[in-house]
PDB file of C-alpha atoms in Angstrom:
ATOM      1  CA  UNK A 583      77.321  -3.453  10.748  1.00 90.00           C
ATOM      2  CA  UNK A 584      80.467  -2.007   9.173  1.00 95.00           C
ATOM      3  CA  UNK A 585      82.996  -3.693   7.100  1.00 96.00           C
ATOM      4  CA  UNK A 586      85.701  -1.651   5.215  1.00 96.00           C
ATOM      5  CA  UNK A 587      88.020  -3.320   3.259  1.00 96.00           C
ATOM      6  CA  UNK A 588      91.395  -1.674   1.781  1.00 95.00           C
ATOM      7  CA  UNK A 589      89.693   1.759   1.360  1.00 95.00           C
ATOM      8  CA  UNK A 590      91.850   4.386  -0.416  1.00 94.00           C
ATOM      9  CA  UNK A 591      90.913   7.778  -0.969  1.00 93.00           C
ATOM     10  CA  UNK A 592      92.872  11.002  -2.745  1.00 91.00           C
ATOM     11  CA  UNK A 593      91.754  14.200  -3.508  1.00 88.00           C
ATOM     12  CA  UNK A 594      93.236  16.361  -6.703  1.00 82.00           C
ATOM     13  CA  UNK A 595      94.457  20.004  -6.583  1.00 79.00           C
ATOM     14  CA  UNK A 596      95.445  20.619 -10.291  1.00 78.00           C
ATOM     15  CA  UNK A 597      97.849  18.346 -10.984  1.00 79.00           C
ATOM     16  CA  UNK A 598      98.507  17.596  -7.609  1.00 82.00           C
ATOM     17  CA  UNK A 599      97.269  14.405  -5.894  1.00 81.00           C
ATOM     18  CA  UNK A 600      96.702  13.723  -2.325  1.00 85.00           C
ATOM     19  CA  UNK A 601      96.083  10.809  -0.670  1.00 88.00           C
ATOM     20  CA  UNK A 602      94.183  11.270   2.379  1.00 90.00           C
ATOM     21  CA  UNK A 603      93.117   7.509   3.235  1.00 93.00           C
ATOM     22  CA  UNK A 604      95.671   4.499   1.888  1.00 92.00           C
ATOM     23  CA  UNK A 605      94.298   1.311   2.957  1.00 92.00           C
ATOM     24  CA  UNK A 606      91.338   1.344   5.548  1.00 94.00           C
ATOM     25  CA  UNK A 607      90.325  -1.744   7.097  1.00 95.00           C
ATOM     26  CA  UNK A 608      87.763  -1.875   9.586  1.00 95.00           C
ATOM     27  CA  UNK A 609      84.599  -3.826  10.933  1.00 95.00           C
ATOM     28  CA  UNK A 610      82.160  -2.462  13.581  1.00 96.00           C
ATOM     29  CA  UNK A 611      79.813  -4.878  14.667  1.00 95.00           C
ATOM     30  CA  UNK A 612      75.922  -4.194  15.494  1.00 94.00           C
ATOM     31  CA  UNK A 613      75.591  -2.466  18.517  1.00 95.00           C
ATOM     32  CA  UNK A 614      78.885  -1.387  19.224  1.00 97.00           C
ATOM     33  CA  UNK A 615      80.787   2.376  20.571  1.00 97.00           C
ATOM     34  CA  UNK A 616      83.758   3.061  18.527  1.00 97.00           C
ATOM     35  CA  UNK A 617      86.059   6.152  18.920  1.00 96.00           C
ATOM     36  CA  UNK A 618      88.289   7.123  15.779  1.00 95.00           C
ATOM     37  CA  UNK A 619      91.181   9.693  16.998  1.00 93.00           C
ATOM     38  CA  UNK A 620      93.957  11.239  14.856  1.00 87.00           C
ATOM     39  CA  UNK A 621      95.598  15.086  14.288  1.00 84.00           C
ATOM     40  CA  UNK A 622      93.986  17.518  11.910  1.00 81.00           C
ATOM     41  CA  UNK A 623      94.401  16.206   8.749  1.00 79.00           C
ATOM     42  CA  UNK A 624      94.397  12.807   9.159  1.00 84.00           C
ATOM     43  CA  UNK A 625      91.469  11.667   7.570  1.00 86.00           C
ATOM     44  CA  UNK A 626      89.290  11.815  10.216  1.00 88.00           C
ATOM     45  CA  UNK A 627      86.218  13.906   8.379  1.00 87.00           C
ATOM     46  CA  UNK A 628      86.654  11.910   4.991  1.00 91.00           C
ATOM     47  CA  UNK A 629      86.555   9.097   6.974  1.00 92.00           C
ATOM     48  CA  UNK A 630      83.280  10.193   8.276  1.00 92.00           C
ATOM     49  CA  UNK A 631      82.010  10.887   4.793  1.00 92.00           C
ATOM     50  CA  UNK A 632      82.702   7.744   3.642  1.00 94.00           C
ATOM     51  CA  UNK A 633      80.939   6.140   6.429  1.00 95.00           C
ATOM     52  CA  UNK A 634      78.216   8.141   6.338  1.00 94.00           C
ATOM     53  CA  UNK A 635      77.594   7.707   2.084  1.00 94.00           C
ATOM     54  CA  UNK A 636      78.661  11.654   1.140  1.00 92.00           C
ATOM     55  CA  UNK A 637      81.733  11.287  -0.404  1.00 92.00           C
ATOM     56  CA  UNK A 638      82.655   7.461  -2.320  1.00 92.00           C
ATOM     57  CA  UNK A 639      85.899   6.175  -1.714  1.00 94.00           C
ATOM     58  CA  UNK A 640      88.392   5.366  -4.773  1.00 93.00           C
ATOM     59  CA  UNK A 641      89.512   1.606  -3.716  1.00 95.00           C
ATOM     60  CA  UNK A 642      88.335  -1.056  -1.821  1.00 95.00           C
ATOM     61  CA  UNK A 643      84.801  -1.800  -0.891  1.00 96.00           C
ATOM     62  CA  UNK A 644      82.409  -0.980   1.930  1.00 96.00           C
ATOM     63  CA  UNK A 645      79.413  -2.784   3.148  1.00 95.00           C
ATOM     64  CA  UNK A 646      77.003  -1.409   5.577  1.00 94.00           C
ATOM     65  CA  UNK A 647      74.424  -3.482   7.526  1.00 90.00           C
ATOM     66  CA  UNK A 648      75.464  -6.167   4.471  1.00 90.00           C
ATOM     67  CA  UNK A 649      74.785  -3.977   2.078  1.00 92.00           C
ATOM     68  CA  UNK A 650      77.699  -3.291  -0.986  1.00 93.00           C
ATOM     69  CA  UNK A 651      77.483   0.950  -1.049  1.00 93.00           C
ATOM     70  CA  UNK A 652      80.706   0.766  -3.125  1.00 92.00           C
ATOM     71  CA  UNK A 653      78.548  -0.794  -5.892  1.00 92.00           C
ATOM     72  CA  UNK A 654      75.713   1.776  -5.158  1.00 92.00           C
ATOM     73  CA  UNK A 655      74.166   4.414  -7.649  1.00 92.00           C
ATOM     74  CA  UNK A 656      74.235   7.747  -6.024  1.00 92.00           C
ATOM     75  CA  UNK A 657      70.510   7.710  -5.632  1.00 91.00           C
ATOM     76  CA  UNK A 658      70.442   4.413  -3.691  1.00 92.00           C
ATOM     77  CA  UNK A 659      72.708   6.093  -1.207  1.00 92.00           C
ATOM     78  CA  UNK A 660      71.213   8.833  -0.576  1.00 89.00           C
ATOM     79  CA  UNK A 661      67.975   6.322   0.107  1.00 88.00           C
ATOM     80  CA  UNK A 662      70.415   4.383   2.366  1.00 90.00           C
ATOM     81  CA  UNK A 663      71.693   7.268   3.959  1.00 90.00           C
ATOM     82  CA  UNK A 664      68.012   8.958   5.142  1.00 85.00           C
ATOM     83  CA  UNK A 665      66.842   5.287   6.475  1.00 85.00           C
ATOM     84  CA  UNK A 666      70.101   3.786   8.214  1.00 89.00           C
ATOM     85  CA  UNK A 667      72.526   6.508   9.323  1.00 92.00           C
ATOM     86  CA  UNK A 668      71.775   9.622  11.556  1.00 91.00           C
ATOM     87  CA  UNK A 669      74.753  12.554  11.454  1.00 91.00           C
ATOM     88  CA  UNK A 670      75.555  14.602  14.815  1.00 89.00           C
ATOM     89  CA  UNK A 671      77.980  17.436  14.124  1.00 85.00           C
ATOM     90  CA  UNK A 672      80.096  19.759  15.826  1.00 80.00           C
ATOM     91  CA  UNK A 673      78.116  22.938  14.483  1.00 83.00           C
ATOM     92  CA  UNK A 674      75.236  20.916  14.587  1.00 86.00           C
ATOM     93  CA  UNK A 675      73.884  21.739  11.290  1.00 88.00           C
ATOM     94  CA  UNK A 676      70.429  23.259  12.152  1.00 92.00           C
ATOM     95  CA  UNK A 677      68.292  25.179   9.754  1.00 94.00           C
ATOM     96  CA  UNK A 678      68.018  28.514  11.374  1.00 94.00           C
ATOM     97  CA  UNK A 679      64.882  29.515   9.639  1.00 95.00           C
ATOM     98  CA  UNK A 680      62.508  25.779  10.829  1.00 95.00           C
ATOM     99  CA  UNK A 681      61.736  25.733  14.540  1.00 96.00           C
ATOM    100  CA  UNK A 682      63.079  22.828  16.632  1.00 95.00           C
ATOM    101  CA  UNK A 683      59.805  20.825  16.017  1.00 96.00           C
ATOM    102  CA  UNK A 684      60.745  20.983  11.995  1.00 94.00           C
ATOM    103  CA  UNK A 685      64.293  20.915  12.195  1.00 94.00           C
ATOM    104  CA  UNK A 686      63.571  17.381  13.947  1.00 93.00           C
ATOM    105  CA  UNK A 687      60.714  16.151  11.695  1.00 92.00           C
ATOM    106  CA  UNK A 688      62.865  17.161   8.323  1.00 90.00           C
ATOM    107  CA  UNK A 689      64.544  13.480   7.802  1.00 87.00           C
ATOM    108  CA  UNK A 690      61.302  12.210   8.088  1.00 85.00           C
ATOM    109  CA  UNK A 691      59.460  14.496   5.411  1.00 80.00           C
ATOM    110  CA  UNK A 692      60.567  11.968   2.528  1.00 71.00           C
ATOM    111  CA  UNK A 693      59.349   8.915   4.659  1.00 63.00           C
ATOM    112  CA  UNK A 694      55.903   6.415   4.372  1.00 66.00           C
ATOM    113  CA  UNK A 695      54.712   7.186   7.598  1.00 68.00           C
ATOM    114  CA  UNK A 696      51.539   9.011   8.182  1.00 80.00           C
ATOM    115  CA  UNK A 697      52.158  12.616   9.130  1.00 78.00           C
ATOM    116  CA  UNK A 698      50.378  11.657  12.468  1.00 84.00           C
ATOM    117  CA  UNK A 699      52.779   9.315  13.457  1.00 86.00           C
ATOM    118  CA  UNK A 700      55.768  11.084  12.405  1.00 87.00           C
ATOM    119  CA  UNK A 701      54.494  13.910  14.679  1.00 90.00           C
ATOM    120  CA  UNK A 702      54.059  12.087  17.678  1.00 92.00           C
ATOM    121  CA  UNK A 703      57.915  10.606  16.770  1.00 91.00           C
ATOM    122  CA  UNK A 704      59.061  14.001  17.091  1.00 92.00           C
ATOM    123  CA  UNK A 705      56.975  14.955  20.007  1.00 93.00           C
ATOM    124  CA  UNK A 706      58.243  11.562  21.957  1.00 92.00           C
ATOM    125  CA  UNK A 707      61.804  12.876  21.377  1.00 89.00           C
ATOM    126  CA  UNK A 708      61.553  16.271  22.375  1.00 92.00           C
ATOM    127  CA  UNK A 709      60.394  15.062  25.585  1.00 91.00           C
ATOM    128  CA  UNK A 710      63.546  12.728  25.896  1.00 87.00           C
ATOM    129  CA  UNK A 711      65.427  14.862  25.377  1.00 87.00           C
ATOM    130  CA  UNK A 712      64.186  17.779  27.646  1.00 89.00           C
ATOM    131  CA  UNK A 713      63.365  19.904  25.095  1.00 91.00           C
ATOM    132  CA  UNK A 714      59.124  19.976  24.581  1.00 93.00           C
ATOM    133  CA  UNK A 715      59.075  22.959  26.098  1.00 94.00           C
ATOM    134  CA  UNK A 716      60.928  24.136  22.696  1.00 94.00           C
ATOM    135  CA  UNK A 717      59.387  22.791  20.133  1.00 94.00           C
ATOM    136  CA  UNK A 718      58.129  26.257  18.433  1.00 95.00           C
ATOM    137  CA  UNK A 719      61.493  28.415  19.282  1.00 95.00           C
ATOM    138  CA  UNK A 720      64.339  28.563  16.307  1.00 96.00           C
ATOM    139  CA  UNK A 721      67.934  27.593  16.753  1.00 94.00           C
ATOM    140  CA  UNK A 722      69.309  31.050  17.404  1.00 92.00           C
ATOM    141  CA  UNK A 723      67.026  31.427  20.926  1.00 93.00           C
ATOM    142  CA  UNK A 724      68.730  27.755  22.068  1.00 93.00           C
ATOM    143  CA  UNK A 725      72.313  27.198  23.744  1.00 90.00           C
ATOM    144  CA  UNK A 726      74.926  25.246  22.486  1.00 89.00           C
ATOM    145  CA  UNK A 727      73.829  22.452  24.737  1.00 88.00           C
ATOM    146  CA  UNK A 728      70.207  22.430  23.471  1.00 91.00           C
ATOM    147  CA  UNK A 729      70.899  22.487  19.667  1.00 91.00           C
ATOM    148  CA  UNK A 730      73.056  19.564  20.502  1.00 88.00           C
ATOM    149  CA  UNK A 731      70.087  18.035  21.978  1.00 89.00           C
ATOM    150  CA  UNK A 732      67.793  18.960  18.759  1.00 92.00           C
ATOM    151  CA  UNK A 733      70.657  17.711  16.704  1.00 90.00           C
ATOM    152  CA  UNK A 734      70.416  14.295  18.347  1.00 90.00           C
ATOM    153  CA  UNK A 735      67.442  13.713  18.072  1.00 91.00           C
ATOM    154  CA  UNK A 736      67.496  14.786  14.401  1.00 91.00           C
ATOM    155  CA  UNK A 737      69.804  12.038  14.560  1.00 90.00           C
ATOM    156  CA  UNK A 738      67.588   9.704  15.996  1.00 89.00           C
ATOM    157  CA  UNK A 739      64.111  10.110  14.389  1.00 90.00           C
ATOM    158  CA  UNK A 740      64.404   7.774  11.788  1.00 89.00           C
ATOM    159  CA  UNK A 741      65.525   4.864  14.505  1.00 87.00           C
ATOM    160  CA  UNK A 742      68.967   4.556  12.324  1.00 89.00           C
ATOM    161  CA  UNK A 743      70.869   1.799  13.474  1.00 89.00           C
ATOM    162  CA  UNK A 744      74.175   3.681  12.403  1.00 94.00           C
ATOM    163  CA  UNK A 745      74.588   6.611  14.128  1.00 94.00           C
ATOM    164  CA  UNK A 746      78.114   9.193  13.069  1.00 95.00           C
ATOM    165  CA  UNK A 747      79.106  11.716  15.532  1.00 93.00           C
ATOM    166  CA  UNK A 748      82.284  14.010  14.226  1.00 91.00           C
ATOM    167  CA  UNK A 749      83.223  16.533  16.896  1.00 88.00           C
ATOM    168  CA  UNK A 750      80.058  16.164  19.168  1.00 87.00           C
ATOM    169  CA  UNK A 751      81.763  18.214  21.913  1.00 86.00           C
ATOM    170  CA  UNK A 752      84.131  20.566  20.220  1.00 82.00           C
ATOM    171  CA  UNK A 753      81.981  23.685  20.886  1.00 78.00           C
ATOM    172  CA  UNK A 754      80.706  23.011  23.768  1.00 81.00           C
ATOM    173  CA  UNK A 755      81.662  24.017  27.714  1.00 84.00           C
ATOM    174  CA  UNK A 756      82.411  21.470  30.352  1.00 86.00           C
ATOM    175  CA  UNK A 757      79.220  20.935  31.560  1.00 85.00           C
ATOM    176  CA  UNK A 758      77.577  20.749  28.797  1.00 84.00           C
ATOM    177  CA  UNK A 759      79.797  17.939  27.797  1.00 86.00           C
ATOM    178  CA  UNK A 760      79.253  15.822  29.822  1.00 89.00           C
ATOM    179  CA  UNK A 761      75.768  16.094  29.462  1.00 86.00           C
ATOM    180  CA  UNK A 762      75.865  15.227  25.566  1.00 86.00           C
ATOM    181  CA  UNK A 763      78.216  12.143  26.745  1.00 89.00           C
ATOM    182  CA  UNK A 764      75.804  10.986  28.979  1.00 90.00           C
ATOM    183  CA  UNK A 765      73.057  11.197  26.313  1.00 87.00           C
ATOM    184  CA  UNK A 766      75.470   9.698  23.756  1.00 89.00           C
ATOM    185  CA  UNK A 767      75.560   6.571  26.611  1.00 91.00           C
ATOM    186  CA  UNK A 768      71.874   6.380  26.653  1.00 88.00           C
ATOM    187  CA  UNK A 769      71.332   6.034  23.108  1.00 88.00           C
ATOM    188  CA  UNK A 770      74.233   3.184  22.802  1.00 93.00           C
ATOM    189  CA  UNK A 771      72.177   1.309  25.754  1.00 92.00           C
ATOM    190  CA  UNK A 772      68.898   1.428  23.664  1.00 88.00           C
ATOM    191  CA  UNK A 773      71.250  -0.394  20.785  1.00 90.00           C
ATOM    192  CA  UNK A 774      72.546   2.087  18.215  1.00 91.00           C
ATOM    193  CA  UNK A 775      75.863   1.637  16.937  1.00 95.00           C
ATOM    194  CA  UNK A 776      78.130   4.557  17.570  1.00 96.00           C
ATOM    195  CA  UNK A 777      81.101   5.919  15.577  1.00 96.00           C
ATOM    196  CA  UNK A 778      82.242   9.088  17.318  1.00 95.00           C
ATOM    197  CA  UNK A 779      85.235  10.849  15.246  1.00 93.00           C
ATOM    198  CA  UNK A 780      87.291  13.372  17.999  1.00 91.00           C
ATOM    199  CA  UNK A 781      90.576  14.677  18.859  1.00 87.00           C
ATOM    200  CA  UNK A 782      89.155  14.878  22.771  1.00 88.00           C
ATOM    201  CA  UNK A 783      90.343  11.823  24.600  1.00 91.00           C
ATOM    202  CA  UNK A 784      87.507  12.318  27.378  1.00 90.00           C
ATOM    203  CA  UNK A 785      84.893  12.310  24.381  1.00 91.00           C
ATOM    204  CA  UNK A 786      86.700   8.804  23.136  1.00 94.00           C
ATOM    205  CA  UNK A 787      87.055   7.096  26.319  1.00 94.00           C
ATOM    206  CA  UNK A 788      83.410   6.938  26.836  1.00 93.00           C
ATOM    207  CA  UNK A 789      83.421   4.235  23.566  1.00 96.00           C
ATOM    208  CA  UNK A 790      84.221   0.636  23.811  1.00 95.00           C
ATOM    209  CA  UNK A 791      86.820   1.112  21.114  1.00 96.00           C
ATOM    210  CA  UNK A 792      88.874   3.365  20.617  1.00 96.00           C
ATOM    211  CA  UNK A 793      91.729   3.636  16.667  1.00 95.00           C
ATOM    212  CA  UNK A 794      93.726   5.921  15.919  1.00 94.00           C
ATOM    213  CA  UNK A 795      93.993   7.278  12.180  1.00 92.00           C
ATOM    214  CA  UNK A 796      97.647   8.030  11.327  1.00 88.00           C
ATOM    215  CA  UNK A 797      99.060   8.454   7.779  1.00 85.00           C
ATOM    216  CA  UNK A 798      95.703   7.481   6.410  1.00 86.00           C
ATOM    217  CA  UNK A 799      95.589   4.166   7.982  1.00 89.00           C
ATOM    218  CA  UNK A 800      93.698   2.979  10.933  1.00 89.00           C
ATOM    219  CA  UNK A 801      95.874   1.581  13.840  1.00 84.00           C
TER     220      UNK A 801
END
């Protein structure tokens, strides 16, 4: 599903240079729950934006689902991006102004599919995930728990086979954690492929696999 090969990455401040990844290797196969750990600063996020096709690494090469994206054109990425990779993130990234019911449908606005069936997609997730009930509200009348939910399955409407978590848990109580972790186990048992980024070992023990990102290198 994944296969990164020597990927370096370095950001530039003025003159200054700063190498944030220096030599990735890494191969996730279809199906599988991986947990990448490592301190602030590590590399963790631009890891995650490699892997999810919004940032491009400097060196090395990256294939996704056999696919070269280090030979890409930006708009054959992005195309990538909306039809094999769903994001779940720590703020959840909702937009405050669309109701639960759009914020859901949105990845699928670009898509083939007649607006009938997309609808019903949305409507067959909401139930999932306990949430029909809210399809009309906005974000701002929902708890951290339930945007989570509406950012999954945002995540999930476009049946990605890659699915990137960064920080699915950072925000939210005890509880409520474990309920996201539980959903997060769900989803991996219908056959997504999960890479969760976190500095929470309880968050990364639920995964098969768990690296560690130190210095810019996985270990």
């Amino acid at each position: 599903m994944i296969d990164l090969k020597d990927v370096r990455k370095h950001y530039r401040s003025g003159n200054l240079k700063s190498e944030v990844l220096r030599g990735v290797n890494l191969q996730v196969k279809q199906g599988e729950y991986v947990a990448i750990m490592g301190k602030s600063g590590s590399g963790k996020s631009t890891m995650l934006n490699l892997l999810g096709t919004l940032d491009v690494l400097d060196k090395g090469e990256y294939k996704l689902a056999g696919k070269s994206v280090h030979k890409m054109s930006r708009g054959k990425r992005v195309r990538l991006r909306n039809e094999e990779i769903g994001f779940v993130f720590q703020h959840f990234q909702l937009i405050p102004n669309l109701s639960v019911f759009q914020n859901v449908l949105l990845p699928l606005t670009y898509g083939r599919k007649r607006l009938g069936k997309k609808k019903a997609r949305v409507l067959a997730l909401l139930d999932e995930m306990g949430l029909l009930d809210k399809k009309n509200q906005k974000p701002d009348r929902l708890s951290g728990g339930e945007k989570q939910r509406v950012a999954i399955a945002r995540a999930l409407v476009n049946e990605p086979g890659l699915i990137l978590a960064d920080e699915p848990t950072g925000s939210l109580d005890e509880e409520t954690t474990e309920n996201i972790l539980s959903l997060f186990d769900r989803v991996h048992e219908q056959g997504a492929t999960i890479v969760v980024i976190t500095h929470d070992q309880e968050v990364a023990d639920r995964a098969g696999r768990i690296l560690r990102l130190q210095n810019g290198v996985l270990v």
